[in-house]
Short mmCIF file of C-alpha atoms in Angstrom, two decimals:
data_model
loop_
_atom_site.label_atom_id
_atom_site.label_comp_id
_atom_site.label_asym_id
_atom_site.label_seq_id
_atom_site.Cartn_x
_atom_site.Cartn_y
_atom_site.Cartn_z
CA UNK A 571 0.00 0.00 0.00
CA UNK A 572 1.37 3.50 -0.50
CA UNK A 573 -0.15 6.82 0.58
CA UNK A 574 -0.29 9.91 -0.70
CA UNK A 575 -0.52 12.90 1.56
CA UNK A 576 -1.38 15.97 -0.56
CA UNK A 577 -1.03 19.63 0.85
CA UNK A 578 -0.66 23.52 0.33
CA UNK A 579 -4.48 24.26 -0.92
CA UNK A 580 -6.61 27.03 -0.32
CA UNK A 581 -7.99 30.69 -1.68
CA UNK A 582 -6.44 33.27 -3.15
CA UNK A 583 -7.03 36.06 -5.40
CA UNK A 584 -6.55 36.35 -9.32
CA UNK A 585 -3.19 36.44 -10.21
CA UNK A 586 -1.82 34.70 -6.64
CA UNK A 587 0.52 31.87 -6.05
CA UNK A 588 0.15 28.78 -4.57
CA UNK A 589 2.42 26.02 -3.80
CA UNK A 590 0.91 22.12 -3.77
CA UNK A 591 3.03 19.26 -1.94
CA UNK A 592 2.42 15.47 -2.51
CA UNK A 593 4.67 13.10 -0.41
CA UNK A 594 4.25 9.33 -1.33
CA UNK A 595 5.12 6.68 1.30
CA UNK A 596 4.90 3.28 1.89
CA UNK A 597 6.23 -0.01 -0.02
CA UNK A 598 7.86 1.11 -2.90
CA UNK A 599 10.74 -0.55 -5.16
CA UNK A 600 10.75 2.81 -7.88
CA UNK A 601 8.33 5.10 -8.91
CA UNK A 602 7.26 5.45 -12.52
CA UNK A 603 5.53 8.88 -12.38
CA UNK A 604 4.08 11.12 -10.52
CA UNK A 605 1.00 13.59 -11.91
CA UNK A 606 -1.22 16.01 -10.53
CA UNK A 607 -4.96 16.10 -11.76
CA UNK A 608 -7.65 18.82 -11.45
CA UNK A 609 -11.64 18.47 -11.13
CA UNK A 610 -13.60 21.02 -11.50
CA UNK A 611 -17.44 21.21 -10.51
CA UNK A 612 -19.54 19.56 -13.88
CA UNK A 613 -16.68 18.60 -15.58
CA UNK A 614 -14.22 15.54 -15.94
CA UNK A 615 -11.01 15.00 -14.07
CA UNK A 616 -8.07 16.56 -16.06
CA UNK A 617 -4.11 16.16 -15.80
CA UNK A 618 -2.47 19.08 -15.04
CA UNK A 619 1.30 18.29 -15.04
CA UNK A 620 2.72 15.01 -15.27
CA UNK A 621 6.61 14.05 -14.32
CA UNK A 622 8.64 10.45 -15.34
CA UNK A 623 11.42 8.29 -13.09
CA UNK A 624 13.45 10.54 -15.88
CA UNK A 625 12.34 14.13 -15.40
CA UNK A 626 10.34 14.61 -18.24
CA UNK A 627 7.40 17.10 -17.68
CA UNK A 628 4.12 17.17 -20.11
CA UNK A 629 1.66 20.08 -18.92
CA UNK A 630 -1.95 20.52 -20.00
CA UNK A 631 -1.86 23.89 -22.49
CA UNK A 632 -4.36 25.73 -19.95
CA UNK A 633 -1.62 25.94 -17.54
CA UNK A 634 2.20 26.15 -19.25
CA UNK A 635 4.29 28.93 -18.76
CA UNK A 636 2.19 29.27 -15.21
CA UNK A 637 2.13 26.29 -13.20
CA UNK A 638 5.34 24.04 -12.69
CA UNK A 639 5.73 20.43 -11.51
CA UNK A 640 8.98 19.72 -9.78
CA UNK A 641 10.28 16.50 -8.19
CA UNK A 642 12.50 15.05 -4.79
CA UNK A 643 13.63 11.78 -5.05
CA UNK A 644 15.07 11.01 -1.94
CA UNK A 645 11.49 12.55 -0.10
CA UNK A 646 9.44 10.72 -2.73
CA UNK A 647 7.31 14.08 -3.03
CA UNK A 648 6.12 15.69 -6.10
CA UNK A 649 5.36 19.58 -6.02
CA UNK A 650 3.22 21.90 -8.45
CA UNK A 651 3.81 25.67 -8.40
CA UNK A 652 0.94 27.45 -9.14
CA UNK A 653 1.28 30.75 -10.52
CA UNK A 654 -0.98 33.93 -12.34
CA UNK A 655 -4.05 32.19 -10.49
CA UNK A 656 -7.10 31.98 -12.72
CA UNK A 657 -10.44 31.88 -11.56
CA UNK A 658 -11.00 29.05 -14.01
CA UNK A 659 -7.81 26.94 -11.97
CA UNK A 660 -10.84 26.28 -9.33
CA UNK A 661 -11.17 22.79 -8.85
CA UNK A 662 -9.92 20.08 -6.62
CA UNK A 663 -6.53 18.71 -6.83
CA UNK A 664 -5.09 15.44 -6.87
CA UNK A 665 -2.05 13.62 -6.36
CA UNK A 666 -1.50 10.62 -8.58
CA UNK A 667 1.79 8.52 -8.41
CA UNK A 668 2.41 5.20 -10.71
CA UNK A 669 4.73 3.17 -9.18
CA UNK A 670 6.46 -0.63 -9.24
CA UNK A 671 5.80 -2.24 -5.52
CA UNK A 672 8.52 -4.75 -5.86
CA UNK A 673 10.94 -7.00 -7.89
CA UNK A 674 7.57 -8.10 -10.02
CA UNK A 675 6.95 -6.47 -13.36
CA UNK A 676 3.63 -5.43 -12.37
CA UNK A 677 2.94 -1.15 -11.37
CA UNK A 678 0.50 0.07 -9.66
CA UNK A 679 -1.44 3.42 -9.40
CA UNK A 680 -2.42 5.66 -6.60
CA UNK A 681 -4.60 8.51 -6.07
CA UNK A 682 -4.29 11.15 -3.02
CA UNK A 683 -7.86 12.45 -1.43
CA UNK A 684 -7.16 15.58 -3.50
CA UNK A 685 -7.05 19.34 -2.14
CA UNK A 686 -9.51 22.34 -2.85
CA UNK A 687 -7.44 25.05 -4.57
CA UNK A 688 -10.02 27.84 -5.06
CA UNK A 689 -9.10 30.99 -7.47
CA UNK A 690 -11.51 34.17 -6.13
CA UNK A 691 -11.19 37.62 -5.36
#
């Protein structure tokens, strides 16, 4: 089992900053990736910013040149900068981390309980 503890949400106005931490824990043998994904009221769950095992990055176009995904790999946390806050960035966030358990070629995928981020003056 792993477990992702997500944190840093909250308000702010248009145009703020905010900083979102996921730390992963647990039994893990490497981790694949590691992704955050937004939900908005209505609509469907979206990725946001995703990062490999080999630092790649892929962003969704709503959000590059604002928002950056950064990694630790001896914490095992992921974080997402968050930057020139829209209103339309409302939604809840959520971790998401792909990982291999063990010597076994089979991976895994976990979600954290996700984190209200709420854009608003």
């Amino acid at each position: 089992q792993v477990q992702l503890v997500e944190s840093g949400g909250g308000l702010v106005q248009p145009g703020g900053s905010l900083r979102l931490s996921c730390a992963a824990s647990g039994t893990i043998f490497s981790i694949n990736a590691m992704a955050w994904y937004r939900q908005a009221p209505g609509k469907e769950r979206e990725l946001v910013a995703r990062i490999t095992s080999g630092g790649s990055t892929n962003y969704a176009d709503s959000v590059k040149g604002r928002f950056t995904i950064s990694r630790d790999n001896v914490k095992n946390t992921v974080y997402l900068q968050m930057n020139s806050l829209k209103p339309e960035d409302t939604a809840v966030y959520y971790c998401y981390t792909n990982v291999r358990p063990d010597y076994r070629n089979v991976d895994r995928s976990y979600w954290g309980q996700g984190t209200q981020v709420t854009v608003s003056s």
